[in-house]
CSV table of C-alpha atoms in Angstrom, one decimal:
chain,number,residue,atom,x,y,z
A,955,MET,CA,85.8,199.2,43.1
A,956,LYS,CA,83.5,197.3,40.8
A,957,ARG,CA,81.1,194.8,42.4
A,958,VAL,CA,80.9,191.4,40.8
A,959,ASN,CA,77.8,189.4,41.3
A,960,LEU,CA,78.8,186.0,42.8
A,961,LEU,CA,76.3,184.2,40.6
A,962,THR,CA,77.7,185.8,37.5
A,963,LEU,CA,81.2,184.9,38.5
A,964,LEU,CA,80.2,181.3,39.2
A,965,PHE,CA,78.5,181.1,35.8
A,966,ALA,CA,81.6,182.4,34.1
A,967,VAL,CA,83.8,179.9,35.8
A,968,LEU,CA,81.5,177.0,34.8
A,969,ILE,CA,81.4,178.1,31.2
A,970,ALA,CA,85.2,178.3,31.2
A,971,LEU,CA,85.4,174.8,32.5
A,972,THR,CA,82.9,173.2,30.1
A,973,PRO,CA,84.6,170.6,27.9
A,974,THR,CA,84.4,171.2,24.1
A,975,TYR,CA,85.1,168.7,21.3
A,976,ASN,CA,86.0,169.3,17.7
A,977,LEU,CA,86.4,166.4,15.3
A,978,GLN,CA,88.2,166.6,11.9
A,979,SER,CA,89.1,164.1,9.2
A,980,LEU,CA,92.8,164.1,8.4
A,981,THR,CA,92.3,162.0,5.2
A,982,GLY,CA,90.5,164.8,3.4
A,983,GLY,CA,87.3,164.2,1.4
A,984,SER,CA,87.9,160.5,0.7
A,985,VAL,CA,90.0,157.4,1.4
A,986,ASN,CA,90.3,154.1,-0.4
A,987,GLU,CA,89.4,150.7,0.9
A,988,GLY,CA,92.5,148.9,2.3
A,989,THR,CA,93.9,152.1,3.9
A,990,THR,CA,93.4,153.9,7.2
A,991,ALA,CA,91.0,156.8,7.7
A,992,THR,CA,92.4,159.1,10.4
A,993,PHE,CA,90.5,161.6,12.5
A,994,THR,CA,91.7,164.2,15.1
A,995,LEU,CA,89.6,165.0,18.2
A,996,THR,CA,90.6,168.4,19.6
A,997,THR,CA,89.4,169.1,23.1
A,998,THR,CA,89.4,171.9,25.6
A,999,ASN,CA,88.9,171.5,29.4
A,1000,VAL,CA,89.4,167.7,29.1
A,1001,ALA,CA,92.1,166.2,31.3
A,1002,SER,CA,95.0,164.4,29.7
A,1003,GLY,CA,94.4,160.6,29.8
A,1004,THR,CA,90.6,161.0,29.5
A,1005,SER,CA,89.1,158.2,27.4
A,1006,VAL,CA,86.5,159.5,25.0
A,1007,PRO,CA,84.2,156.9,23.4
A,1008,TYR,CA,83.5,157.1,19.7
A,1009,THR,CA,81.2,155.4,17.2
A,1010,LEU,CA,81.5,154.7,13.5
A,1011,SER,CA,78.5,154.8,11.2
A,1012,GLY,CA,77.8,154.6,7.4
A,1013,ILE,CA,79.8,151.4,7.0
A,1014,SER,CA,79.4,147.9,8.3
A,1015,ALA,CA,81.5,146.0,10.8
A,1016,ALA,CA,82.8,143.9,7.9
A,1017,ASP,CA,84.5,147.0,6.4
A,1018,VAL,CA,86.7,147.6,9.5
A,1019,SER,CA,89.7,145.6,10.7
A,1020,GLY,CA,88.7,144.0,13.9
A,1021,GLY,CA,85.0,144.3,13.1
A,1022,SER,CA,84.1,146.9,15.7
A,1023,LEU,CA,82.1,150.1,15.1
A,1024,SER,CA,83.1,151.7,18.4
A,1025,GLY,CA,86.1,152.4,20.5
A,1026,ASN,CA,87.8,154.9,22.8
A,1027,ALA,CA,90.3,157.7,22.0
A,1028,VAL,CA,92.6,158.8,24.7
A,1029,VAL,CA,93.2,162.6,25.0
A,1030,ASN,CA,96.9,163.5,25.2
A,1031,SER,CA,98.5,166.4,27.2
A,1032,SER,CA,97.8,168.8,24.3
A,1033,GLY,CA,94.1,168.0,24.4
A,1034,VAL,CA,94.2,166.0,21.2
A,1035,ALA,CA,93.2,162.4,20.5
A,1036,THR,CA,93.7,160.5,17.3
A,1037,ILE,CA,91.1,158.0,15.9
A,1038,SER,CA,92.5,155.7,13.2
A,1039,VAL,CA,90.0,153.4,11.4
A,1040,SER,CA,91.8,150.6,9.5
A,1041,LEU,CA,89.5,149.8,6.5
A,1042,LEU,CA,89.5,146.4,4.9
A,1043,ASN,CA,90.0,145.9,1.1
A,1044,ASP,CA,87.2,143.5,0.2
A,1045,SER,CA,86.2,142.1,-3.2
A,1046,LEU,CA,82.6,143.2,-2.8
A,1047,THR,CA,81.4,145.8,-5.3
A,1048,GLU,CA,79.3,148.0,-2.9
A,1049,GLY,CA,79.9,151.6,-4.2
A,1050,SER,CA,81.2,154.5,-2.2
A,1051,GLU,CA,80.2,154.7,1.5
A,1052,THR,CA,80.4,157.6,3.9
A,1053,LEU,CA,82.2,156.9,7.1
A,1054,THR,CA,81.1,159.1,10.0
A,1055,VAL,CA,82.9,159.2,13.3
A,1056,THR,CA,81.1,160.6,16.4
A,1057,ALA,CA,82.9,161.5,19.6
A,1058,GLY,CA,82.0,163.9,22.4
A,1059,GLY,CA,79.0,165.1,20.5
A,1060,ALA,CA,81.2,166.1,17.5
A,1061,THR,CA,81.1,164.4,14.1
A,1062,ALA,CA,83.3,164.2,11.0
A,1063,SER,CA,83.0,162.2,7.8
A,1064,THR,CA,85.0,161.0,4.9
A,1065,VAL,CA,84.0,159.0,1.8
A,1066,VAL,CA,85.3,155.4,1.5
A,1067,ASN,CA,86.0,154.7,-2.2
A,1068,ASP,CA,85.1,151.2,-3.4
A,1069,THR,CA,88.2,149.8,-5.0
A,1070,SER,CA,86.7,146.4,-5.9
A,1071,LYS,CA,87.0,145.2,-9.4
A,1072,ALA,CA,84.1,143.8,-11.4
A,1073,PRO,CA,83.9,140.0,-11.4
A,1074,THR,CA,85.0,138.1,-14.5
A,1075,TYR,CA,84.1,134.5,-15.5
A,1076,SER,CA,85.5,132.2,-18.1
A,1077,ILE,CA,84.8,128.7,-19.3
A,1078,TYR,CA,86.7,126.5,-21.7
A,1079,ALA,CA,86.5,122.9,-22.9
A,1080,ASN,CA,89.4,120.8,-21.8
A,1081,ASN,CA,89.5,119.2,-25.3
A,1082,ALA,CA,88.5,120.6,-28.8
A,1083,SER,CA,86.2,117.6,-29.4
A,1084,TYR,CA,84.8,114.6,-27.7
A,1085,ASN,CA,83.6,111.2,-29.0
A,1086,GLU,CA,80.1,109.9,-28.0
A,1087,GLY,CA,80.3,107.9,-24.8
A,1088,THR,CA,83.2,109.9,-23.3
A,1089,THR,CA,83.0,112.6,-20.7
A,1090,ALA,CA,83.3,116.2,-21.9
A,1091,GLU,CA,85.1,118.3,-19.3
A,1092,PHE,CA,85.0,122.1,-18.9
A,1093,THR,CA,86.9,124.4,-16.7
A,1094,PHE,CA,85.1,127.4,-15.1
A,1095,SER,CA,87.2,130.2,-13.5
A,1096,ALA,CA,86.3,133.4,-11.8
A,1097,THR,CA,88.2,136.5,-10.5
A,1098,ASN,CA,87.1,139.2,-8.1
A,1099,VAL,CA,84.2,137.2,-6.7
A,1100,SER,CA,83.3,136.6,-3.1
A,1101,ALA,CA,83.6,133.1,-1.6
A,1102,PHE,CA,80.7,130.9,-2.4
A,1103,THR,CA,79.5,133.0,-5.4
A,1104,ALA,CA,77.1,130.9,-7.5
A,1105,LEU,CA,77.2,130.8,-11.2
A,1106,THR,CA,74.3,129.5,-13.3
A,1107,TYR,CA,75.1,127.6,-16.5
A,1108,THR,CA,73.2,126.1,-19.4
A,1109,LEU,CA,74.5,123.4,-21.9
A,1110,SER,CA,73.4,123.9,-25.5
A,1111,GLY,CA,73.9,122.0,-28.7
A,1112,VAL,CA,73.0,118.7,-27.1
A,1113,SER,CA,69.7,117.2,-25.9
A,1114,SER,CA,69.0,115.9,-22.4
A,1115,SER,CA,69.2,112.3,-23.8
A,1116,ASP,CA,72.9,113.0,-24.9
A,1117,VAL,CA,74.1,113.8,-21.3
A,1118,SER,CA,73.8,112.2,-17.9
A,1119,TYR,CA,73.6,115.5,-16.1
A,1120,PRO,CA,71.0,118.3,-16.3
A,1121,LEU,CA,71.4,120.8,-19.1
A,1122,SER,CA,71.5,123.6,-16.7
A,1123,GLY,CA,72.6,124.1,-13.1
A,1124,THR,CA,74.6,126.1,-10.7
A,1125,ILE,CA,78.3,125.8,-9.7
A,1126,GLN,CA,79.7,127.6,-6.6
A,1127,PHE,CA,83.2,129.1,-6.3
A,1128,SER,CA,84.9,129.2,-3.0
A,1129,SER,CA,88.2,130.5,-4.3
A,1130,GLY,CA,90.5,130.0,-7.3
A,1131,PRO,CA,89.6,128.3,-10.6
A,1132,TYR,CA,87.7,125.0,-10.5
A,1133,GLY,CA,87.2,122.4,-13.2
A,1134,TYR,CA,83.7,120.8,-13.6
């Protein structure tokens, strides 16, 4: 009969019961703004119903639906928890960002592709010509800009004595086209 050291046996049992965590992105190498990035946390020696806290990094709270960069994933009876990160589709051109999820000491990442479009601006005169003493009206419009984007303008072809407003200034868009 082989003798087993009690300390060795106790150590083997403790190792066998130590929880392990493995995190994997299910969305592959990248995901677009406006979609959901999904991660799977696979565990061993973690009881069903256990809530595992997670954190998000590499993005801002403004990029996530609900605005939170942390949460809890609940382990199911198979030892698996799903972490779904609902990403907002904003109109800010910010470039690609790397979303990293950390849970139970494990990490996984995916690239969030910036799907924003470049801003465009247009201006047109409301009439083809104006008589002296009348008001010349112009319409400015913008697409793919954030609320309260400022646009600087300069009037040319006239002198400051010809107009009752400054020859240059700033207009601010809050949404949609605006006439000025």
